[in-house]
CSV table of C-alpha atoms and ligand atoms in Angstrom, one decimal:
chain,number,residue,atom,x,y,z
A,155,MET,CA,4.7,-52.3,-34.6
A,156,LYS,CA,4.1,-49.9,-37.5
A,157,ASN,CA,3.3,-51.4,-40.7
A,158,LEU,CA,7.1,-51.3,-42.0
A,159,SER,CA,9.4,-53.7,-43.6
A,160,LEU,CA,12.9,-54.7,-43.0
A,161,ILE,CA,14.9,-54.3,-46.2
A,162,CYS,CA,18.4,-56.0,-47.0
A,163,THR,CA,20.8,-53.1,-47.5
A,164,GLN,CA,22.5,-54.7,-50.2
A,165,CYS,CA,19.9,-56.8,-52.3
A,166,GLU,CA,16.8,-55.1,-51.0
A,167,LYS,CA,15.0,-58.3,-50.2
A,168,GLN,CA,12.3,-57.6,-47.8
A,169,TYR,CA,11.5,-59.1,-44.4
A,170,PRO,CA,8.8,-58.8,-41.7
A,171,ILE,CA,9.4,-56.1,-39.1
A,172,ARG,CA,8.9,-58.8,-36.2
A,173,ARG,CA,12.0,-60.6,-37.4
A,174,SER,CA,14.9,-60.6,-34.8
A,175,HIS,CA,17.5,-62.1,-37.1
A,176,PRO,CA,19.5,-59.0,-38.3
A,177,ARG,CA,20.8,-60.1,-41.5
A,178,CYS,CA,19.7,-61.2,-45.0
A,179,ASP,CA,19.1,-64.8,-45.7
A,180,ALA,CA,19.9,-64.5,-49.3
A,181,CYS,CA,23.1,-62.4,-49.2
A,182,GLY,CA,24.4,-62.1,-45.4
A,183,GLU,CA,24.3,-58.2,-45.3
A,184,PRO,CA,22.6,-56.3,-42.6
A,185,LEU,CA,18.9,-55.3,-42.7
A,186,ALA,CA,17.4,-52.0,-42.1
A,187,VAL,CA,14.1,-50.6,-41.1
A,188,GLU,CA,12.5,-48.9,-44.2
A,189,MET,CA,12.5,-45.3,-44.4
A,190,ILE,CA,10.0,-43.7,-41.9
A,191,ARG,CA,7.7,-40.7,-42.8
A,192,GLY,CA,6.5,-38.5,-39.8
A,193,ARG,CA,6.7,-35.4,-37.9
A,194,ILE,CA,8.1,-34.4,-34.5
A,195,ASN,CA,5.7,-34.7,-31.6
A,196,GLU,CA,5.3,-31.2,-30.2
A,197,GLY,CA,5.6,-31.2,-26.4
A,198,ASN,CA,8.1,-30.4,-23.4
A,199,SER,CA,11.6,-32.0,-24.3
A,200,LEU,CA,12.6,-31.7,-20.5
A,201,THR,CA,9.8,-34.1,-19.6
A,202,GLN,CA,9.7,-36.4,-22.8
A,203,THR,CA,11.8,-39.4,-23.6
A,204,VAL,CA,13.2,-40.0,-27.1
A,205,PHE,CA,10.4,-42.4,-27.6
A,206,GLU,CA,7.8,-39.8,-26.9
A,207,ARG,CA,9.5,-36.9,-28.9
A,208,TYR,CA,10.5,-39.1,-31.9
A,209,ALA,CA,7.6,-41.6,-31.6
A,210,ASN,CA,6.5,-40.8,-35.3
A,211,PHE,CA,9.9,-41.6,-36.5
A,212,LEU,CA,10.4,-44.9,-34.6
A,213,PRO,CA,9.0,-48.3,-35.7
A,214,PHE,CA,6.6,-48.7,-32.7
A,215,ALA,CA,2.7,-48.3,-33.0
A,216,THR,CA,2.5,-47.0,-29.4
A,217,GLU,CA,4.7,-44.8,-27.0
A,218,ASP,CA,5.7,-46.8,-24.1
A,219,SER,CA,8.9,-45.6,-22.1
A,220,THR,CA,8.6,-48.1,-19.2
A,221,VAL,CA,12.1,-49.4,-19.9
A,222,SER,CA,13.8,-46.0,-20.5
A,223,LEU,CA,16.8,-44.7,-18.3
A,224,GLY,CA,16.4,-41.4,-19.6
A,225,GLU,CA,18.7,-41.8,-22.5
A,226,GLY,CA,19.3,-39.1,-25.2
A,227,PHE,CA,18.9,-35.3,-25.2
A,228,THR,CA,22.6,-34.9,-24.7
A,229,PRO,CA,24.3,-31.5,-25.0
A,230,LEU,CA,25.6,-29.9,-28.1
A,231,MET,CA,28.5,-27.9,-26.9
A,232,GLU,CA,30.1,-24.9,-29.0
A,233,SER,CA,33.8,-25.2,-29.0
A,234,HIS,CA,35.7,-21.9,-28.0
A,235,THR,CA,39.4,-22.8,-27.6
A,236,ILE,CA,39.8,-25.7,-30.1
A,237,ALA,CA,37.8,-23.8,-32.8
A,238,ARG,CA,40.0,-20.7,-32.2
A,239,ALA,CA,43.3,-22.8,-32.4
A,240,LEU,CA,42.2,-24.6,-35.6
A,241,GLY,CA,40.7,-21.3,-37.1
A,242,ILE,CA,37.5,-23.1,-37.9
A,243,ARG,CA,34.2,-21.1,-38.4
A,244,ARG,CA,32.0,-23.6,-36.2
A,245,LEU,CA,33.0,-26.5,-34.2
A,246,LEU,CA,30.4,-28.3,-31.9
A,247,PHE,CA,30.7,-31.4,-29.7
A,248,LYS,CA,27.7,-33.8,-29.2
A,249,ASN,CA,28.5,-35.0,-25.9
A,250,GLU,CA,27.1,-38.4,-25.8
A,251,THR,CA,29.1,-39.3,-22.6
A,252,GLN,CA,26.0,-38.0,-20.7
A,253,ASN,CA,23.9,-40.9,-21.2
A,254,PRO,CA,22.7,-43.2,-18.6
A,255,THR,CA,25.6,-45.8,-19.1
A,256,TRP,CA,28.0,-43.0,-20.4
A,257,SER,CA,27.9,-43.8,-24.1
A,258,PHE,CA,25.8,-43.3,-27.2
A,259,LYS,CA,24.9,-47.2,-27.1
A,260,ASP,CA,22.0,-46.5,-24.8
A,261,ARG,CA,19.9,-44.9,-27.5
A,262,GLY,CA,20.2,-48.1,-29.5
A,263,THR,CA,19.9,-50.5,-26.7
A,264,VAL,CA,16.5,-49.1,-25.5
A,265,VAL,CA,14.9,-49.3,-28.9
A,266,ALA,CA,16.2,-52.8,-29.6
A,267,LEU,CA,15.0,-53.8,-26.1
A,268,ARG,CA,11.4,-52.6,-26.9
A,269,HIS,CA,11.4,-54.6,-30.1
A,270,ALA,CA,12.6,-57.7,-28.2
A,271,MET,CA,9.8,-57.3,-25.7
A,272,ILE,CA,7.4,-56.7,-28.3
A,273,LEU,CA,8.6,-60.0,-29.9
A,274,GLY,CA,8.0,-61.7,-26.6
A,275,TYR,CA,11.5,-62.5,-25.8
A,276,ASN,CA,12.4,-62.7,-22.1
A,277,ARG,CA,16.2,-63.2,-22.7
A,278,ILE,CA,18.6,-60.7,-24.3
A,279,GLY,CA,22.2,-60.5,-25.2
A,280,THR,CA,25.1,-58.6,-26.8
A,281,VAL,CA,28.8,-59.1,-28.0
A,282,SER,CA,30.8,-56.0,-26.9
A,283,SER,CA,34.2,-54.7,-26.1
A,284,GLY,CA,32.7,-52.8,-23.2
A,285,ASN,CA,30.3,-49.9,-23.8
A,286,MET,CA,27.5,-52.0,-25.4
A,287,ALA,CA,27.8,-54.8,-22.8
A,288,VAL,CA,27.6,-52.0,-19.9
A,289,SER,CA,24.4,-50.5,-21.7
A,290,VAL,CA,22.6,-53.8,-22.4
A,291,ALA,CA,23.4,-55.1,-19.0
A,292,ALA,CA,21.9,-52.0,-17.4
A,293,TYR,CA,18.8,-52.0,-19.5
A,294,GLY,CA,18.4,-55.6,-19.1
A,295,ALA,CA,18.3,-55.2,-15.3
A,296,ARG,CA,15.9,-52.3,-15.5
A,297,ALA,CA,13.5,-54.5,-17.8
A,298,GLY,CA,14.0,-57.4,-15.4
A,299,LEU,CA,15.2,-59.8,-18.4
A,300,LYS,CA,17.9,-62.5,-18.4
A,301,THR,CA,20.9,-60.8,-20.1
A,302,VAL,CA,24.0,-62.4,-21.4
A,303,THR,CA,26.9,-60.3,-22.2
A,304,ILE,CA,29.8,-61.8,-24.2
A,305,VAL,CA,33.1,-59.9,-24.4
A,306,GLY,CA,36.5,-60.6,-25.9
A,307,GLY,CA,39.0,-62.6,-23.7
A,308,ASP,CA,41.6,-59.7,-23.7
A,309,ILE,CA,39.1,-57.0,-22.2
A,310,PRO,CA,40.8,-54.9,-19.7
A,311,SER,CA,39.7,-55.7,-16.1
A,312,GLU,CA,38.5,-52.1,-15.5
A,313,LYS,CA,36.0,-52.7,-18.2
A,314,LEU,CA,34.6,-55.9,-16.6
A,315,ASN,CA,33.2,-54.6,-13.3
A,316,PRO,CA,31.0,-51.9,-14.9
A,317,ILE,CA,29.3,-54.7,-16.6
A,318,ALA,CA,29.2,-57.0,-13.7
A,319,VAL,CA,27.6,-54.7,-11.4
A,320,TYR,CA,24.2,-55.1,-13.2
A,321,ASN,CA,24.5,-58.8,-12.6
A,322,PRO,CA,24.2,-60.2,-16.2
A,323,VAL,CA,25.6,-63.7,-17.4
A,324,LEU,CA,29.1,-62.3,-18.3
A,325,ILE,CA,31.3,-64.5,-20.5
A,326,ALA,CA,34.7,-63.6,-21.8
A,327,VAL,CA,35.8,-65.5,-24.8
A,328,ASP,CA,39.4,-65.9,-26.2
A,329,GLY,CA,39.7,-65.6,-30.0
A,330,ASP,CA,38.8,-63.5,-32.8
A,331,TYR,CA,36.3,-61.0,-31.7
A,332,GLY,CA,35.0,-60.3,-35.1
A,333,ASP,CA,33.7,-64.0,-35.3
A,334,LEU,CA,31.8,-63.6,-32.0
A,335,TYR,CA,29.2,-61.2,-33.7
A,336,PHE,CA,28.3,-63.9,-36.1
A,337,ARG,CA,28.5,-66.9,-33.6
A,338,SER,CA,26.2,-65.1,-31.1
A,339,LEU,CA,23.5,-64.7,-33.7
A,340,GLU,CA,23.4,-68.5,-34.2
A,341,LEU,CA,23.4,-68.8,-30.3
A,342,GLY,CA,20.4,-66.4,-30.2
A,343,GLN,CA,18.6,-68.5,-32.6
A,344,GLN,CA,19.4,-71.9,-31.0
A,345,HIS,CA,18.6,-70.4,-27.4
A,346,ASP,CA,15.9,-68.1,-28.0
A,347,ILE,CA,17.9,-65.1,-27.2
A,348,TYR,CA,17.4,-61.6,-28.7
A,349,PHE,CA,21.2,-60.5,-29.6
A,350,MET,CA,21.1,-56.7,-29.9
A,351,ASN,CA,24.6,-56.4,-31.5
A,352,SER,CA,26.1,-53.3,-32.7
A,353,ASP,CA,24.4,-52.9,-36.0
A,354,VAL,CA,21.0,-54.7,-35.5
A,355,PRO,CA,18.1,-52.8,-37.3
A,356,PHE,CA,16.6,-51.6,-34.2
A,357,ARG,CA,19.9,-50.4,-32.6
A,358,VAL,CA,20.5,-48.4,-35.7
A,359,GLU,CA,17.0,-47.0,-35.4
A,360,GLY,CA,18.2,-45.7,-31.7
A,361,SER,CA,21.1,-44.0,-33.3
A,362,LYS,CA,18.9,-41.8,-35.5
A,363,THR,CA,17.9,-39.9,-32.5
A,364,ILE,CA,21.4,-38.4,-32.5
A,365,ALA,CA,20.6,-36.8,-36.0
A,366,PHE,CA,17.1,-35.6,-34.8
A,367,GLU,CA,18.5,-34.0,-31.8
A,368,LEU,CA,21.4,-32.4,-33.7
A,369,CYS,CA,18.7,-30.9,-36.4
A,370,GLU,CA,16.7,-29.7,-33.4
A,371,GLN,CA,19.6,-28.2,-31.5
A,372,LEU,CA,20.9,-26.4,-34.6
A,373,GLU,CA,17.2,-24.8,-35.4
A,374,PHE,CA,16.8,-27.2,-38.3
A,375,THR,CA,20.0,-26.0,-40.1
A,376,CYS,CA,22.5,-28.7,-40.8
A,377,PRO,CA,26.3,-28.7,-40.1
A,378,ASP,CA,28.5,-29.3,-43.1
A,379,TYR,CA,30.2,-32.3,-41.7
A,380,VAL,CA,29.5,-34.7,-38.9
A,381,ILE,CA,32.3,-36.8,-37.6
A,382,VAL,CA,31.6,-40.3,-36.3
A,383,PRO,CA,34.2,-42.7,-34.6
A,384,THR,CA,33.4,-45.9,-36.3
A,385,SER,CA,33.9,-49.7,-35.5
A,386,SER,CA,30.8,-52.0,-36.7
A,387,GLY,CA,29.4,-49.1,-38.7
A,388,GLY,CA,25.9,-49.1,-36.7
A,389,ASN,CA,26.0,-45.8,-35.2
A,390,ILE,CA,27.1,-44.0,-38.5
A,391,ARG,CA,24.4,-45.7,-40.4
A,392,GLY,CA,21.8,-44.7,-37.9
A,393,ILE,CA,23.0,-41.0,-37.7
A,394,LEU,CA,22.7,-40.7,-41.6
A,395,LYS,CA,19.3,-42.3,-41.8
A,396,GLY,CA,18.2,-40.0,-39.1
A,397,PHE,CA,19.1,-37.0,-41.5
A,398,GLU,CA,17.8,-38.7,-44.4
A,399,GLU,CA,14.5,-39.3,-42.8
A,400,PHE,CA,14.4,-35.6,-41.7
A,401,LYS,CA,15.1,-34.6,-45.3
A,402,LEU,CA,12.6,-36.9,-46.7
A,403,ASN,CA,10.0,-35.2,-44.4
A,404,GLY,CA,11.0,-31.9,-45.4
A,405,LEU,CA,12.5,-30.9,-41.9
A,406,ILE,CA,16.0,-30.2,-43.3
A,407,ASP,CA,17.0,-29.3,-46.8
A,408,THR,CA,20.4,-31.1,-46.9
A,409,VAL,CA,22.1,-33.9,-45.4
A,410,PRO,CA,25.7,-33.1,-43.9
A,411,THR,CA,28.6,-34.8,-45.3
A,412,MET,CA,29.3,-37.9,-43.1
A,413,VAL,CA,32.8,-38.5,-42.0
A,414,CYS,CA,33.7,-42.1,-40.8
A,415,VAL,CA,36.9,-42.1,-38.8
A,416,GLN,CA,38.6,-45.3,-37.6
A,417,ALA,CA,41.8,-45.7,-35.5
A,418,GLN,CA,44.8,-46.6,-38.0
A,419,GLY,CA,45.5,-49.8,-35.9
A,420,CYS,CA,42.1,-51.1,-36.9
A,421,ALA,CA,40.7,-49.4,-40.1
A,422,PRO,CA,39.2,-51.9,-42.3
A,423,ILE,CA,36.5,-49.5,-43.7
A,424,HIS,CA,39.2,-47.0,-44.3
A,425,GLU,CA,41.4,-49.5,-46.2
A,426,ALA,CA,38.5,-50.5,-48.4
A,427,TYR,CA,37.7,-47.0,-49.1
A,428,ARG,CA,41.2,-46.1,-49.8
A,429,THR,CA,41.8,-49.2,-52.2
A,430,GLY,CA,38.2,-48.7,-53.7
A,431,THR,CA,37.4,-52.4,-53.4
A,432,GLY,CA,34.0,-51.9,-52.0
A,433,HIS,CA,34.1,-54.6,-49.5
A,434,VAL,CA,35.9,-54.8,-46.0
A,435,SER,CA,38.4,-57.4,-45.3
A,436,ARG,CA,39.5,-58.7,-42.0
A,437,VAL,CA,42.2,-56.9,-40.2
A,438,PRO,CA,44.5,-59.7,-39.0
A,439,HIS,CA,46.3,-58.2,-36.0
A,440,PRO,CA,44.2,-55.1,-34.7
A,441,SER,CA,45.9,-52.8,-32.2
A,442,THR,CA,44.9,-49.5,-30.9
A,443,ILE,CA,44.4,-47.5,-27.8
A,444,ALA,CA,40.9,-46.9,-29.0
A,445,HIS,CA,39.9,-50.4,-27.9
A,446,ALA,CA,36.1,-49.6,-28.3
A,447,ILE,CA,36.4,-49.1,-32.0
A,448,GLU,CA,38.7,-52.1,-32.5
A,449,ASN,CA,36.3,-54.4,-34.7
A,450,PRO,CA,38.6,-56.2,-37.1
A,451,PHE,CA,35.6,-57.2,-39.3
A,452,PRO,CA,33.0,-54.6,-39.2
A,453,PRO,CA,29.5,-56.2,-39.8
A,454,SER,CA,28.2,-53.0,-41.5
A,455,GLY,CA,31.3,-52.1,-43.0
A,456,ASN,CA,30.2,-52.8,-46.6
A,457,GLU,CA,27.1,-50.9,-46.1
A,458,VAL,CA,28.9,-47.8,-44.6
A,459,LEU,CA,31.0,-47.8,-47.9
A,460,ARG,CA,27.9,-48.2,-50.0
A,461,LYS,CA,26.0,-45.3,-48.1
A,462,LEU,CA,29.1,-43.1,-48.0
A,463,ARG,CA,29.6,-43.4,-51.7
A,464,GLU,CA,25.9,-42.6,-52.3
A,465,HIS,CA,26.2,-39.4,-50.3
A,466,GLY,CA,29.7,-38.5,-50.9
A,467,GLY,CA,30.9,-39.0,-47.5
A,468,ILE,CA,34.4,-39.3,-46.3
A,469,VAL,CA,36.5,-42.2,-44.5
A,470,THR,CA,39.8,-41.5,-42.6
A,471,ALA,CA,41.9,-43.1,-39.9
A,472,VAL,CA,44.2,-41.6,-37.3
A,473,SER,CA,47.1,-42.8,-35.1
A,474,ASP,CA,47.0,-43.5,-31.5
A,475,GLU,CA,49.3,-40.6,-30.9
A,476,GLU,CA,46.8,-38.3,-32.6
A,477,ILE,CA,44.0,-39.9,-30.5
A,478,ILE,CA,45.7,-39.2,-27.2
A,479,ARG,CA,46.6,-35.6,-28.1
A,480,ALA,CA,42.8,-35.2,-29.1
A,481,GLN,CA,41.8,-36.6,-25.9
A,482,GLY,CA,43.7,-34.2,-23.8
A,483,GLU,CA,42.5,-31.1,-26.0
A,484,LEU,CA,38.9,-32.4,-25.6
A,485,ALA,CA,39.5,-32.4,-21.9
A,486,GLY,CA,40.8,-28.5,-22.3
A,487,GLU,CA,37.3,-27.9,-23.2
A,488,GLY,CA,35.8,-29.5,-20.1
A,489,ILE,CA,34.9,-32.9,-22.2
A,490,PHE,CA,36.3,-36.1,-21.0
A,491,GLY,CA,35.9,-38.5,-23.8
A,492,GLN,CA,37.5,-42.1,-24.0
A,493,PRO,CA,40.3,-42.6,-26.7
A,494,ALA,CA,37.6,-44.1,-29.1
A,495,SER,CA,35.5,-40.9,-29.1
A,496,ALA,CA,38.4,-38.5,-29.2
A,497,VAL,CA,39.1,-39.9,-32.7
A,498,SER,CA,36.5,-37.5,-34.2
A,499,LEU,CA,38.5,-34.5,-33.2
A,500,ALA,CA,41.8,-36.1,-34.2
A,501,ALA,CA,40.1,-36.7,-37.6
A,502,LEU,CA,39.0,-33.0,-38.0
A,503,LYS,CA,42.4,-31.9,-37.5
A,504,LYS,CA,43.7,-34.2,-40.0
A,505,LEU,CA,41.1,-33.3,-42.5
A,506,LEU,CA,41.9,-29.5,-42.0
A,507,ARG,CA,45.6,-30.1,-42.4
A,508,ASP,CA,44.8,-32.1,-45.8
A,509,ASN,CA,42.5,-29.6,-47.0
A,510,VAL,CA,39.7,-31.8,-47.2
A,511,VAL,CA,37.8,-29.8,-44.7
A,512,GLN,CA,37.9,-26.0,-45.2
A,513,GLU,CA,38.3,-23.5,-42.4
A,514,ASP,CA,34.8,-21.8,-43.3
A,515,ALA,CA,33.1,-25.1,-42.5
A,516,SER,CA,30.8,-25.9,-39.5
A,517,VAL,CA,31.6,-29.3,-38.0
A,518,VAL,CA,30.0,-31.6,-35.4
A,519,CYS,CA,32.1,-34.2,-33.8
A,520,ILE,CA,30.4,-37.0,-31.9
A,521,VAL,CA,32.0,-37.7,-28.5
A,522,THR,CA,30.6,-41.2,-28.3
A,523,GLY,CA,31.7,-42.4,-24.8
A,524,SER,CA,33.2,-41.3,-21.4
A,525,GLY,CA,36.8,-41.1,-20.6
A,526,LEU,CA,36.3,-42.6,-17.1
A,527,LYS,CA,35.4,-46.0,-19.0
A,528,TYR,CA,39.1,-46.5,-19.8
A,529,THR,CA,41.4,-44.8,-17.3
A,530,ALA,CA,44.4,-46.9,-18.7
A,531,ALA,CA,44.8,-44.4,-21.1
A,532,PHE,CA,46.0,-42.1,-18.6
A,533,GLU,CA,49.4,-43.8,-18.8
A,534,LYS,CA,49.7,-42.4,-22.3
A,535,HIS,CA,49.4,-38.8,-21.0
A,536,ARG,CA,52.1,-36.8,-19.3
A,537,PHE,CA,50.3,-35.2,-16.5
A,538,SER,CA,52.2,-33.0,-14.2
A,539,VAL,CA,51.6,-32.9,-10.4
A,540,VAL,CA,53.6,-30.5,-8.3
A,541,HIS,CA,54.5,-32.0,-5.0
A,542,THR,CA,55.4,-29.6,-2.1
A,543,VAL,CA,55.1,-29.0,1.8
A,544,PRO,CA,52.8,-26.5,3.4
A,545,GLY,CA,55.6,-24.1,4.1
A,546,GLU,CA,56.4,-23.9,0.3
A,547,LEU,CA,52.7,-23.5,-0.9
A,548,ASP,CA,53.0,-19.6,-0.8
A,549,ARG,CA,56.1,-19.3,-2.8
A,550,LEU,CA,55.0,-22.0,-5.4
A,551,VAL,CA,51.6,-20.3,-6.2
A,552,ALA,CA,53.1,-17.0,-6.4
A,553,THR,CA,55.7,-18.3,-8.9
A,554,ARG,CA,53.7,-20.7,-10.8
A,555,PHE,CA,50.7,-18.4,-11.7
B,788,PLP,C1,32.9,-45.2,-27.5
B,788,PLP,C2,32.7,-45.9,-28.9
B,788,PLP,N1,32.7,-45.1,-30.0
B,788,PLP,C3,32.4,-45.6,-31.1
B,788,PLP,C4,32.0,-46.7,-31.3
B,788,PLP,C5,31.7,-47.3,-32.7
B,788,PLP,O1,30.2,-47.5,-32.9
B,788,PLP,P1,29.9,-48.5,-34.1
B,788,PLP,O2,30.3,-50.0,-33.7
B,788,PLP,O3,28.5,-48.3,-34.1
B,788,PLP,O4,30.4,-48.1,-35.5
B,788,PLP,C6,31.8,-47.6,-30.3
B,788,PLP,C7,31.3,-49.0,-30.4
B,788,PLP,O5,31.4,-49.9,-29.6
B,788,PLP,C8,32.2,-47.1,-29.0
B,788,PLP,O6,32.0,-47.8,-27.9
B,789,ZN,ZN1,20.2,-59.3,-49.3
């Protein structure tokens, strides 16, 4: 490991980098790796892993890509039709569905996994509503480690098998999903399991690579806004830290305005932002089509609020109806994101309507995970299929196009 510390995001108490417990003993808030100084490794990004390209910005002393599955380096796609329809100057989609297990989670998993292995763990685990469990199960299999994945008891069955295929210990627990996060950390300490949950410091370090890639893909200019679907808050923290580190090292001049977007049916960070309380409170009965962002008590919620206040960020929330509409519109550009990842586009439309974002802005929407992960959402769409017989084909094609 590099000579760095973990620092409490609230009280700034310092801890050794080799610590696996992700929260502060004094105040309970999340820890973060201190800001890293570095420069990009030159080389061929077609053959490099994120570990190699961004080695100087990651907390490891040596480059080692043994456990990589080829995560990161996802496309940044220019929007044509949606940008034109919204009248916005520039709209881009960072397509995280193209990661090895079809979501951004792989970036954080691979970094946390390396930390676990350096610390000598041979058992890893996570608590997840789906995407992170798939990711940790896949990387655990790749590394040959025993892996436990704990999911909520109400997880849709189509989300279970993509975890099970990697053969982890798979446990579904009824009850409050928000509590499982904290319960699993205790279990980890009791049973020597490295729990790489949603916002642990090394997962956050992995999410920084989204910002690094964005800067490189935009020739070291920054968009005005980056919109991030948010649940625990780990990913948006990592993306923001990535921009901050590039700025600290003189690679970019400004940090974009970060937009944290939640689903209205489970929006504790938005509620705290709206009411100005500064602390998230548990949502009693979360309910949204965007299951992947349905954490009723986000473990990094307070830190997201602190950071966005410091940087002038925005928090908003969108309805299930807006999410489903945005999912369809994204597909119209050729990108099939799951409902939780379509919230970024739904948020942009809302912010434009409310004049919070202006039409001359440049915006990146993070599309966090693939639509194939949750096909139950199809039921909310009205797709049309024309049924016919061979003899009618000619007439149909002639009249329908
Ligand atoms: C598809 C998708 N988008 C967004 C998120 C939210 O990320 P975070 O929990 O880091 O805020 C998740 C988290 O599970 C997710 O699976
Ligand atoms: Zn603290």
